GROMACS .gro file of C-alpha atoms in nm:
model
  495
    1THR     CA    1  -0.065  -0.653  -0.075
    2VAL     CA    2  -0.422  -0.781  -0.059
    3GLU     CA    3  -0.304  -1.091   0.125
    4ASP     CA    4  -0.116  -0.892   0.389
    5ALA     CA    5  -0.409  -0.653   0.432
    6TYR     CA    6  -0.644  -0.946   0.487
    7ALA     CA    7  -0.413  -1.086   0.754
    8TYR     CA    8  -0.420  -0.753   0.941
    9ALA     CA    9  -0.800  -0.737   0.918
   10LYS     CA   10  -0.833  -1.094   1.043
   11LEU     CA   11  -0.582  -1.047   1.326
   12ALA     CA   12  -0.770  -0.738   1.448
   13ARG     CA   13  -1.109  -0.911   1.462
   14ALA     CA   14  -1.030  -1.277   1.534
   15VAL     CA   15  -0.736  -1.231   1.773
   16LEU     CA   16  -0.745  -0.879   1.919
   17GLY     CA   17  -1.125  -0.845   1.919
   18THR     CA   18  -1.123  -0.490   1.786
   19ASN     CA   19  -1.244  -0.286   1.491
   20ASP     CA   20  -0.978  -0.023   1.561
   21ILE     CA   21  -0.799  -0.073   1.230
   22ASP     CA   22  -0.739   0.171   0.945
   23PHE     CA   23  -0.514   0.153   0.639
   24ARG     CA   24  -0.538   0.529   0.574
   25ALA     CA   25  -0.196   0.665   0.679
   26ARG     CA   26  -0.292   1.014   0.562
   27PRO     CA   27  -0.534   1.295   0.647
   28ILE     CA   28  -0.891   1.161   0.637
   29ASN     CA   29  -1.102   1.439   0.787
   30PRO     CA   30  -1.172   1.804   0.702
   31PRO     CA   31  -0.955   2.047   0.901
   32ALA     CA   32  -1.086   2.230   1.208
   33THR     CA   33  -1.419   2.045   1.209
   34PRO     CA   34  -1.551   1.742   1.396
   35PRO     CA   35  -1.472   1.413   1.216
   36THR     CA   36  -1.750   1.306   0.980
   37GLY     CA   37  -1.658   0.948   0.884
   38GLU     CA   38  -1.767   1.049   0.535
   39GLU     CA   39  -1.487   0.879   0.345
   40ALA     CA   40  -1.522   0.549   0.531
   41GLN     CA   41  -1.895   0.550   0.452
   42PHE     CA   42  -1.822   0.634   0.088
   43LEU     CA   43  -1.568   0.353   0.056
   44ALA     CA   44  -1.814   0.104   0.208
   45SER     CA   45  -2.103   0.212  -0.012
   46SER     CA   46  -1.944   0.304  -0.343
   47VAL     CA   47  -1.599   0.144  -0.373
   48VAL     CA   48  -1.558  -0.193  -0.200
   49GLY     CA   49  -1.630  -0.481  -0.435
   50VAL     CA   50  -1.730  -0.245  -0.717
   51VAL     CA   51  -1.586  -0.297  -1.067
   52ASP     CA   52  -1.785  -0.039  -1.262
   53VAL     CA   53  -1.507   0.162  -1.429
   54THR     CA   54  -1.205   0.031  -1.619
   55TYR     CA   55  -0.924   0.164  -1.834
   56SER     CA   56  -1.130   0.056  -2.134
   57ASP     CA   57  -1.406   0.289  -2.018
   58VAL     CA   58  -1.151   0.572  -2.002
   59ASP     CA   59  -1.046   0.492  -2.360
   60THR     CA   60  -1.402   0.543  -2.485
   61ALA     CA   61  -1.545   0.802  -2.244
   62PRO     CA   62  -1.671   1.126  -2.405
   63ALA     CA   63  -1.598   1.328  -2.090
   64VAL     CA   64  -1.412   1.289  -1.763
   65VAL     CA   65  -1.439   1.507  -1.452
   66LEU     CA   66  -1.166   1.509  -1.185
   67ALA     CA   67  -1.228   1.623  -0.827
   68GLY     CA   68  -0.970   1.611  -0.548
   69LEU     CA   69  -0.732   1.436  -0.787
   70GLU     CA   70  -0.421   1.561  -0.969
   71PRO     CA   71  -0.367   1.255  -1.189
   72GLU     CA   72  -0.011   1.321  -1.309
   73ASP     CA   73   0.111   1.336  -0.948
   74GLU     CA   74  -0.138   1.114  -0.768
   75CYS     CA   75  -0.249   0.847  -1.019
   76PRO     CA   76   0.004   0.859  -1.303
   77ILE     CA   77  -0.101   0.549  -1.500
   78LEU     CA   78  -0.455   0.687  -1.514
   79PHE     CA   79  -0.300   1.018  -1.625
   80LEU     CA   80  -0.126   0.847  -1.917
   81ARG     CA   81  -0.453   0.687  -2.033
   82LEU     CA   82  -0.635   1.020  -2.002
   83ARG     CA   83  -0.362   1.194  -2.202
   84LYS     CA   84  -0.374   0.925  -2.470
   85ALA     CA   85  -0.752   0.969  -2.502
   86TYR     CA   86  -0.717   1.348  -2.512
   87ARG     CA   87  -0.448   1.345  -2.780
   88LYS     CA   88  -0.604   1.072  -2.999
   89ARG     CA   89  -0.970   1.166  -2.989
   90GLY     CA   90  -1.007   1.492  -2.797
   91LEU     CA   91  -1.138   1.356  -2.465
   92GLU     CA   92  -1.314   1.635  -2.277
   93VAL     CA   93  -1.151   1.673  -1.934
   94THR     CA   94  -1.285   1.903  -1.662
   95ALA     CA   95  -1.120   1.944  -1.324
   96VAL     CA   96  -1.227   2.104  -0.998
   97ALA     CA   97  -0.896   2.237  -0.867
   98PRO     CA   98  -0.728   2.550  -0.729
   99PHE     CA   99  -0.530   2.608  -1.050
  100THR     CA  100  -0.432   2.452  -1.382
  101SER     CA  101  -0.145   2.224  -1.289
  102ARG     CA  102   0.113   2.107  -1.539
  103GLY     CA  103  -0.065   1.772  -1.561
  104LEU     CA  104  -0.407   1.928  -1.619
  105ALA     CA  105  -0.260   2.149  -1.891
  106LYS     CA  106  -0.130   1.837  -2.068
  107LEU     CA  107  -0.485   1.703  -2.066
  108GLY     CA  108  -0.628   2.024  -2.212
  109ALA     CA  109  -0.850   2.036  -1.906
  110THR     CA  110  -1.110   2.301  -1.837
  111VAL     CA  111  -1.050   2.396  -1.473
  112LEU     CA  112  -1.328   2.516  -1.245
  113THR     CA  113  -1.115   2.697  -0.989
  114ALA     CA  114  -1.197   2.615  -0.630
  115ALA     CA  115  -1.036   2.705  -0.303
  116PRO     CA  116  -0.998   2.405  -0.071
  117GLY     CA  117  -1.336   2.346   0.089
  118GLU     CA  118  -1.536   2.481  -0.204
  119GLU     CA  119  -1.535   2.162  -0.411
  120ALA     CA  120  -1.858   2.023  -0.268
  121GLY     CA  121  -2.055   2.332  -0.362
  122ILE     CA  122  -1.918   2.325  -0.715
  123LEU     CA  123  -2.001   1.955  -0.757
  124ASP     CA  124  -2.354   2.026  -0.641
  125ASN     CA  125  -2.417   2.337  -0.848
  126ALA     CA  126  -2.189   2.376  -1.153
  127GLU     CA  127  -2.387   2.347  -1.476
  128GLU     CA  128  -2.068   2.265  -1.668
  129LEU     CA  129  -2.025   1.946  -1.469
  130GLN     CA  130  -2.389   1.851  -1.509
  131ARG     CA  131  -2.361   1.896  -1.886
  132SER     CA  132  -2.033   1.701  -1.923
  133LEU     CA  133  -2.134   1.408  -1.704
  134SER     CA  134  -2.476   1.372  -1.868
  135LYS     CA  135  -2.305   1.236  -2.180
  136PRO     CA  136  -2.340   0.855  -2.202
  137GLY     CA  137  -2.022   0.689  -2.078
  138ALA     CA  138  -1.890   0.993  -1.889
  139ILE     CA  139  -1.682   0.927  -1.575
  140LEU     CA  140  -1.639   1.118  -1.250
  141PHE     CA  141  -1.304   1.044  -1.082
  142VAL     CA  142  -1.254   1.145  -0.719
  143GLY     CA  143  -0.926   1.135  -0.529
  144GLU     CA  144  -0.849   1.068  -0.165
  145ARG     CA  145  -0.803   1.444  -0.103
  146LEU     CA  146  -1.177   1.495  -0.142
  147ALA     CA  147  -1.212   1.332   0.202
  148GLN     CA  148  -1.066   1.654   0.347
  149VAL     CA  149  -1.362   1.854   0.211
  150ARG     CA  150  -1.679   1.831   0.417
  151GLY     CA  151  -1.954   1.704   0.190
  152GLY     CA  152  -1.717   1.650  -0.104
  153LEU     CA  153  -1.770   1.278  -0.148
  154SER     CA  154  -2.142   1.311  -0.075
  155ALA     CA  155  -2.168   1.574  -0.349
  156ALA     CA  156  -1.979   1.345  -0.589
  157VAL     CA  157  -2.229   1.064  -0.526
  158ARG     CA  158  -2.521   1.301  -0.581
  159LEU     CA  159  -2.370   1.432  -0.904
  160ALA     CA  160  -2.314   1.081  -1.041
  161GLU     CA  161  -2.670   0.982  -0.951
  162ARG     CA  162  -2.819   1.293  -1.114
  163THR     CA  163  -2.627   1.256  -1.439
  164GLY     CA  164  -2.597   0.879  -1.469
  165ALA     CA  165  -2.218   0.910  -1.488
  166LYS     CA  166  -1.987   0.636  -1.366
  167LEU     CA  167  -1.806   0.711  -1.039
  168ALA     CA  168  -1.454   0.591  -0.957
  169TRP     CA  169  -1.211   0.645  -0.668
  170GLY     CA  170  -0.842   0.693  -0.752
  171PRO     CA  171  -0.614   0.644  -0.448
  172ARG     CA  172  -0.243   0.731  -0.456
  173ARG     CA  173  -0.100   0.413  -0.305
  174ALA     CA  174  -0.088   0.073  -0.475
  175GLY     CA  175  -0.228  -0.115  -0.175
  176ASP     CA  176  -0.517   0.111  -0.081
  177ARG     CA  177  -0.795  -0.041  -0.293
  178GLY     CA  178  -0.697  -0.390  -0.179
  179ALA     CA  179  -0.702  -0.278   0.184
  180VAL     CA  180  -1.060  -0.156   0.140
  181ASP     CA  181  -1.180  -0.490   0.002
  182ALA     CA  182  -0.979  -0.682   0.264
  183GLY     CA  183  -1.154  -0.502   0.550
  184CYS     CA  184  -0.880  -0.272   0.684
  185LEU     CA  185  -1.133  -0.007   0.785
  186PRO     CA  186  -1.306   0.054   1.119
  187ASN     CA  187  -1.653   0.020   0.961
  188LEU     CA  188  -1.589  -0.256   0.711
  189LEU     CA  189  -1.509  -0.627   0.735
  190PRO     CA  190  -1.351  -0.838   0.458
  191GLY     CA  191  -1.564  -0.898   0.150
  192ALA     CA  192  -1.777  -0.581   0.164
  193ARG     CA  193  -1.941  -0.671   0.498
  194PRO     CA  194  -2.043  -0.373   0.713
  195VAL     CA  195  -1.929  -0.404   1.075
  196THR     CA  196  -2.279  -0.313   1.192
  197ASP     CA  197  -2.454  -0.587   0.992
  198PRO     CA  198  -2.523  -0.908   1.191
  199VAL     CA  199  -2.543  -1.119   0.876
  200GLY     CA  200  -2.196  -1.017   0.763
  201ARG     CA  201  -2.045  -1.071   1.108
  202ALA     CA  202  -2.208  -1.413   1.136
  203GLU     CA  203  -2.075  -1.514   0.793
  204LEU     CA  204  -1.721  -1.427   0.896
  205GLU     CA  205  -1.744  -1.587   1.238
  206GLN     CA  206  -1.865  -1.910   1.078
  207ALA     CA  207  -1.597  -1.900   0.807
  208TRP     CA  208  -1.325  -1.828   1.063
  209GLY     CA  209  -1.451  -2.083   1.316
  210LEU     CA  210  -1.513  -1.820   1.583
  211PRO     CA  211  -1.780  -1.822   1.854
  212ALA     CA  212  -2.082  -1.608   1.777
  213GLY     CA  213  -2.036  -1.253   1.899
  214THR     CA  214  -1.655  -1.253   1.871
  215ILE     CA  215  -1.644  -0.970   1.616
  216PRO     CA  216  -1.745  -0.636   1.774
  217ALA     CA  217  -2.072  -0.498   1.638
  218THR     CA  218  -1.980  -0.129   1.651
  219PRO     CA  219  -1.738   0.051   1.418
  220GLY     CA  220  -1.390   0.112   1.554
  221ARG     CA  221  -1.175   0.421   1.563
  222ASP     CA  222  -1.028   0.566   1.243
  223THR     CA  223  -0.661   0.666   1.207
  224ASP     CA  224  -0.704   1.009   1.364
  225ALA     CA  225  -0.908   0.871   1.654
  226ILE     CA  226  -0.663   0.587   1.717
  227ILE     CA  227  -0.376   0.835   1.739
  228ALA     CA  228  -0.569   1.072   1.964
  229ALA     CA  229  -0.676   0.786   2.194
  230ALA     CA  230  -0.322   0.653   2.219
  231ALA     CA  231  -0.178   0.999   2.287
  232GLY     CA  232  -0.442   1.050   2.557
  233GLY     CA  233  -0.366   0.722   2.732
  234GLU     CA  234  -0.691   0.548   2.627
  235LEU     CA  235  -0.510   0.279   2.427
  236ARG     CA  236  -0.225   0.086   2.583
  237ALA     CA  237  -0.084  -0.091   2.277
  238LEU     CA  238  -0.050  -0.031   1.904
  239VAL     CA  239   0.045  -0.239   1.604
  240VAL     CA  240   0.187  -0.011   1.334
  241ALA     CA  241   0.282  -0.137   0.990
  242GLY     CA  242   0.448   0.050   0.705
  243VAL     CA  243   0.356   0.398   0.827
  244ASP     CA  244   0.567   0.710   0.781
  245ILE     CA  245   0.426   0.940   1.047
  246ASP     CA  246   0.508   1.247   0.838
  247ASP     CA  247   0.226   1.134   0.608
  248LEU     CA  248  -0.027   1.163   0.890
  249ALA     CA  249  -0.237   1.471   0.958
  250ASP     CA  250  -0.039   1.562   1.273
  251PRO     CA  251   0.306   1.396   1.297
  252ALA     CA  252   0.378   1.558   1.634
  253LEU     CA  253   0.064   1.408   1.787
  254ALA     CA  254   0.152   1.072   1.632
  255GLU     CA  255   0.495   1.084   1.794
  256ARG     CA  256   0.331   1.151   2.129
  257ALA     CA  257   0.099   0.855   2.075
  258LEU     CA  258   0.390   0.625   1.997
  259SER     CA  259   0.576   0.730   2.310
  260THR     CA  260   0.268   0.710   2.535
  261VAL     CA  261   0.147   0.355   2.474
  262ASP     CA  262   0.286   0.082   2.696
  263PHE     CA  263   0.357  -0.157   2.411
  264LEU     CA  264   0.429  -0.075   2.047
  265VAL     CA  265   0.482  -0.339   1.778
  266SER     CA  266   0.628  -0.226   1.445
  267LEU     CA  267   0.620  -0.433   1.125
  268GLU     CA  268   0.847  -0.249   0.886
  269VAL     CA  269   1.097  -0.276   0.602
  270ARG     CA  270   1.331   0.003   0.714
  271ALA     CA  271   1.416   0.208   1.019
  272SER     CA  272   1.171   0.490   1.092
  273ALA     CA  273   1.028   0.706   1.369
  274VAL     CA  274   0.799   0.414   1.452
  275THR     CA  275   1.077   0.158   1.481
  276ARG     CA  276   1.277   0.393   1.704
  277ALA     CA  277   0.987   0.407   1.951
  278ALA     CA  278   0.884   0.042   1.921
  279SER     CA  279   0.894  -0.217   2.197
  280VAL     CA  280   0.932  -0.488   1.931
  281VAL     CA  281   1.039  -0.448   1.567
  282LEU     CA  282   0.947  -0.727   1.326
  283PRO     CA  283   1.125  -0.681   0.990
  284VAL     CA  284   0.907  -0.785   0.697
  285ALA     CA  285   0.974  -0.857   0.332
  286PRO     CA  286   0.964  -0.579   0.072
  287VAL     CA  287   0.757  -0.644  -0.238
  288ALA     CA  288   1.047  -0.791  -0.438
  289GLU     CA  289   1.095  -1.061  -0.174
  290LYS     CA  290   0.741  -1.195  -0.152
  291ALA     CA  291   0.450  -1.307  -0.364
  292GLY     CA  292   0.117  -1.130  -0.349
  293THR     CA  293  -0.154  -0.934  -0.522
  294PHE     CA  294  -0.234  -0.570  -0.570
  295LEU     CA  295  -0.589  -0.459  -0.647
  296ASN     CA  296  -0.577  -0.156  -0.875
  297TRP     CA  297  -0.828   0.129  -0.878
  298GLU     CA  298  -1.042  -0.061  -1.131
  299GLY     CA  299  -1.084  -0.345  -0.882
  300ARG     CA  300  -0.868  -0.572  -1.100
  301LEU     CA  301  -0.638  -0.826  -0.931
  302ARG     CA  302  -0.271  -0.799  -1.030
  303SER     CA  303  -0.084  -1.095  -0.882
  304PHE     CA  304   0.293  -1.141  -0.884
  305ALA     CA  305   0.548  -1.402  -0.781
  306ILE     CA  306   0.863  -1.369  -0.573
  307THR     CA  307   1.145  -1.192  -0.753
  308LEU     CA  308   1.424  -1.244  -0.497
  309GLU     CA  309   1.431  -1.557  -0.283
  310THR     CA  310   1.534  -1.458   0.071
  311THR     CA  311   1.449  -1.558   0.426
  312ALA     CA  312   1.239  -1.244   0.476
  313MET     CA  313   0.878  -1.315   0.576
  314PRO     CA  314   0.576  -1.124   0.441
  315ASP     CA  315   0.352  -0.943   0.687
  316ALA     CA  316   0.084  -1.213   0.667
  317ARG     CA  317   0.319  -1.491   0.774
  318VAL     CA  318   0.449  -1.282   1.067
  319LEU     CA  319   0.093  -1.208   1.178
  320ASP     CA  320   0.002  -1.574   1.147
  321ALA     CA  321   0.288  -1.663   1.383
  322LEU     CA  322   0.186  -1.394   1.632
  323ALA     CA  323  -0.174  -1.515   1.629
  324SER     CA  324  -0.060  -1.871   1.685
  325GLU     CA  325   0.144  -1.763   1.988
  326MET     CA  326  -0.174  -1.598   2.121
  327GLY     CA  327  -0.367  -1.923   2.082
  328VAL     CA  328  -0.561  -1.846   1.762
  329GLU     CA  329  -0.494  -1.998   1.419
  330ILE     CA  330  -0.577  -1.748   1.142
  331GLY     CA  331  -0.452  -1.954   0.846
  332CYS     CA  332  -0.246  -1.677   0.688
  333ARG     CA  333   0.087  -1.852   0.661
  334GLU     CA  334   0.075  -1.910   0.284
  335VAL     CA  335  -0.033  -1.676   0.004
  336GLY     CA  336  -0.226  -1.954  -0.172
  337ALA     CA  337  -0.431  -2.032   0.138
  338ILE     CA  338  -0.521  -1.665   0.183
  339ARG     CA  339  -0.630  -1.636  -0.180
  340ARG     CA  340  -0.856  -1.941  -0.149
  341GLU     CA  341  -1.010  -1.799   0.167
  342LEU     CA  342  -1.069  -1.461   0.005
  343ARG     CA  343  -1.244  -1.623  -0.292
  344ALA     CA  344  -1.472  -1.814  -0.053
  345LEU     CA  345  -1.560  -1.489   0.125
  346SER     CA  346  -1.632  -1.291  -0.191
  347HIS     CA  347  -2.010  -1.345  -0.175
  348THR     CA  348  -2.217  -1.205   0.109
  349ALA     CA  349  -2.583  -1.164   0.194
  350ALA     CA  350  -2.506  -0.848   0.389
  351PRO     CA  351  -2.666  -0.537   0.238
  352ARG     CA  352  -2.448  -0.258   0.100
  353PRO     CA  353  -2.450   0.058   0.316
  354VAL     CA  354  -2.611   0.374   0.183
  355PRO     CA  355  -2.379   0.648   0.050
  356PRO     CA  356  -2.300   0.950   0.268
  357GLN     CA  357  -2.528   1.251   0.230
  358LEU     CA  358  -2.346   1.537   0.398
  359GLY     CA  359  -2.399   1.891   0.281
  360PRO     CA  360  -2.108   2.122   0.199
  361GLY     CA  361  -1.930   2.292   0.487
  362ILE     CA  362  -1.847   2.660   0.519
  363SER     CA  363  -1.539   2.744   0.316
  364ALA     CA  364  -1.230   2.840   0.511
  365VAL     CA  365  -1.179   3.128   0.267
  366ALA     CA  366  -1.455   3.323   0.438
  367ALA     CA  367  -1.305   3.256   0.780
  368ALA     CA  368  -0.963   3.374   0.662
  369ALA     CA  369  -1.107   3.695   0.523
  370LEU     CA  370  -1.252   3.783   0.863
  371ASP     CA  371  -0.904   3.797   1.016
  372LEU     CA  372  -0.719   4.130   1.007
  373PRO     CA  373  -0.354   4.029   0.964
  374ALA     CA  374  -0.054   4.245   1.043
  375PRO     CA  375   0.072   4.470   0.760
  376GLY     CA  376   0.267   4.273   0.501
  377THR     CA  377   0.100   3.942   0.596
  378ALA     CA  378  -0.214   3.766   0.488
  379ARG     CA  379  -0.434   3.494   0.631
  380VAL     CA  380  -0.504   3.251   0.350
  381VAL     CA  381  -0.623   2.896   0.287
  382LEU     CA  382  -0.366   2.625   0.224
  383ALA     CA  383  -0.389   2.398  -0.080
  384THR     CA  384  -0.142   2.112  -0.102
  385TRP     CA  385  -0.088   1.767  -0.246
  386PRO     CA  386   0.215   1.535  -0.281
  387GLU     CA  387   0.397   1.555  -0.611
  388LEU     CA  388   0.490   1.235  -0.793
  389ILE     CA  389   0.860   1.267  -0.710
  390ASP     CA  390   0.911   1.419  -0.369
  391ALA     CA  391   1.097   1.351  -0.045
  392GLY     CA  392   0.914   1.025   0.021
  393ARG     CA  393   1.098   0.740   0.193
  394LEU     CA  394   1.093   0.513  -0.114
  395LEU     CA  395   1.352   0.745  -0.269
  396ASP     CA  396   1.597   0.695   0.016
  397GLY     CA  397   1.937   0.628  -0.137
  398ASP     CA  398   1.839   0.736  -0.490
  399ASP     CA  399   1.974   1.088  -0.498
  400VAL     CA  400   1.979   1.098  -0.879
  401LEU     CA  401   1.606   1.029  -0.914
  402ARG     CA  402   1.519   1.262  -0.628
  403ARG     CA  403   1.699   1.548  -0.803
  404THR     CA  404   1.454   1.517  -1.094
  405ALA     CA  405   1.178   1.650  -0.869
  406ARG     CA  406   1.030   1.988  -0.956
  407THR     CA  407   1.169   2.289  -0.776
  408PRO     CA  408   0.935   2.350  -0.480
  409VAL     CA  409   0.748   2.681  -0.488
  410VAL     CA  410   0.472   2.872  -0.313
  411ARG     CA  411   0.194   2.940  -0.562
  412LEU     CA  412  -0.024   3.246  -0.503
  413SER     CA  413  -0.237   3.484  -0.708
  414LYS     CA  414  -0.121   3.828  -0.821
  415GLN     CA  415  -0.360   3.998  -0.581
  416THR     CA  416  -0.245   3.788  -0.287
  417ALA     CA  417   0.116   3.863  -0.384
  418ALA     CA  418   0.039   4.234  -0.401
  419SER     CA  419  -0.109   4.224  -0.052
  420LEU     CA  420   0.228   4.101   0.075
  421GLY     CA  421   0.405   4.414  -0.044
  422GLY     CA  422   0.448   4.334  -0.409
  423VAL     CA  423   0.589   3.981  -0.410
  424THR     CA  424   0.715   3.873  -0.753
  425ASP     CA  425   0.826   3.540  -0.900
  426GLY     CA  426   1.123   3.402  -0.712
  427ASP     CA  427   1.083   3.613  -0.399
  428PRO     CA  428   1.104   3.409  -0.079
  429VAL     CA  429   0.761   3.365   0.083
  430ARG     CA  430   0.708   3.223   0.430
  431VAL     CA  431   0.403   3.007   0.501
  432SER     CA  432   0.350   2.967   0.874
  433THR     CA  433   0.127   2.851   1.157
  434ASP     CA  434   0.175   2.858   1.532
  435ARG     CA  435   0.358   2.525   1.485
  436GLY     CA  436   0.629   2.640   1.242
  437SER     CA  437   0.697   2.765   0.891
  438ILE     CA  438   0.816   2.678   0.540
  439THR     CA  439   0.992   2.928   0.314
  440LEU     CA  440   0.998   2.873  -0.063
  441PRO     CA  441   1.025   3.094  -0.374
  442ALA     CA  442   0.703   3.247  -0.503
  443LEU     CA  443   0.539   3.156  -0.832
  444LEU     CA  444   0.251   3.383  -0.931
  445THR     CA  445  -0.032   3.168  -1.063
  446ASP     CA  446  -0.384   3.213  -1.198
  447MET     CA  447  -0.572   3.087  -0.893
  448PRO     CA  448  -0.826   3.212  -0.637
  449ASP     CA  449  -0.723   3.503  -0.420
  450GLY     CA  450  -0.669   3.415  -0.057
  451VAL     CA  451  -0.522   3.072  -0.139
  452VAL     CA  452  -0.163   2.946  -0.145
  453TRP     CA  453  -0.035   2.613  -0.269
  454VAL     CA  454   0.280   2.432  -0.162
  455PRO     CA  455   0.389   2.072  -0.231
  456THR     CA  456   0.316   1.848   0.065
  457ASN     CA  457   0.659   1.689   0.090
  458PRO     CA  458   0.901   1.903  -0.111
  459VAL     CA  459   1.249   1.798  -0.208
  460GLN     CA  460   1.498   2.066  -0.110
  461LEU     CA  461   1.862   2.092  -0.206
  462ALA     CA  462   2.118   2.074   0.071
  463GLY     CA  463   2.427   2.293   0.057
  464THR     CA  464   2.623   2.026  -0.132
  465GLY     CA  465   2.367   2.027  -0.412
  466SER     CA  466   2.239   1.684  -0.316
  467ALA     CA  467   1.866   1.638  -0.270
  468SER     CA  468   1.737   1.560   0.076
  469ASN     CA  469   1.430   1.582   0.290
  470LEU     CA  470   1.546   1.861   0.515
  471PRO     CA  471   1.410   1.853   0.873
  472GLY     CA  472   1.079   2.032   0.892
  473ALA     CA  473   1.040   2.061   0.516
  474SER     CA  474   0.712   1.870   0.488
  475VAL     CA  475   0.388   2.061   0.528
  476ARG     CA  476   0.242   1.838   0.797
  477ARG     CA  477   0.564   1.818   0.996
  478ALA     CA  478   0.649   2.188   0.973
  479LEU     CA  479   0.302   2.342   0.988
  480GLY     CA  480   0.093   2.075   1.159
  481VAL     CA  481  -0.200   2.134   0.921
  482VAL     CA  482  -0.360   1.980   0.613
  483SER     CA  483  -0.517   2.113   0.295
  484GLY     CA  484  -0.800   2.353   0.368
  485ALA     CA  485  -0.647   2.493   0.687
  486VAL     CA  486  -0.590   2.865   0.737
  487VAL     CA  487  -0.225   2.971   0.737
  488THR     CA  488  -0.031   3.298   0.745
  489VAL     CA  489   0.187   3.408   0.455
  490SER     CA  490   0.444   3.684   0.444
  491ARG     CA  491   0.740   3.790   0.239
  492GLU     CA  492   1.054   3.650   0.396
  493GLY     CA  493   1.238   3.936   0.562
  494GLY     CA  494   0.922   4.150   0.565
  495ALA     CA  495   0.671   4.217   0.843
   0.00000   0.00000   0.00000
């Protein structure tokens, strides 16, 4: 919730004296390239505190462009509004994607096919997008996956500025937008205050009753850098809250980080890889057992009351107690007090950062083509995203719902299939890296050659017919890579 996120942001700065905090428990950087910090800069410049696009705007927009976002799987309520507008008044939908997904087909979308890594160039140069977004009231929606494309978010900003279109960010998780505004980023303090701005830091220090200079003036580490630093012995302690490490870019490295630090504190609802490694586990209340607020992608507050009265404590109250034991009062014991404090912090004299201006990177497709694979194999670029119903932890114990998930497949073009010795629909195809492999049935799809798509966290059926997340089934766990990485594909049982 917004209130819990604010408590984490305040604990980090007022008690721990660090900007090493990041809500993004997912891949946040392009693969095989130095980190850019592009998404964090984009969120600070173009998302935090912004309420420019609403569902009402979707209802009246003449055209919508989607980039790095599969709305049926990743933002389903937005998908329903887009579908309503398409069916009732013929909303023009254009998507930059590797293929026409089931959801995009339901929207009647025109798809500009792009291999992972090519999106930025298309956003910069496609005349179709320029024409669609130049219509008054048009909207450009970008998803969190665009952060894995060098220059993708920069290109989106440029396109919106050129055309006058509205720009909106559609995250997958309910708490992500609230975490941005609450300051759970290494470059951003609560209330849209850049870490590097002395005015914003001074405002917070005064509001929180801290001595001047308490809040560090330099941005902290992002998720990937925190994990790398912990695994390398540079950080001695971690606080981890509500993170499934299989969602991270490199779960194996995350496990090493958890086992390397001297002291690990886990705030969690259920047992996990983090709780198993933790020095201290602090159980916290699930949503039904606490009051709070979610901030949706529009920037609209959606508050709720307690549904089930229990003795479970929300994250904010636990953090308040920890801070008190460390000699600092952060005032986060009650939801009402946090809300009042957030309202008081909503206005700042700190200037808004400028948007990122990175150019597109070199597509991995070209790099893959330079490799000469063994006969019967191909070096291709991986496309992947999580489907709406998959092997995520929130489906633990609900075998019936999990079995409604789509059958996982490997999607590849006819030419790519032919290069593997004539693969046809249903043939087992192995996708592999030096870390491991995933084998799924093939589904030939109209998509760029040299690209394969697999669901990020597929549900697979165990021998009993019950659905389960089989060990090693997830892309990041099994392959150790993210979308845009180069992988090897072969026909199972072939070369």
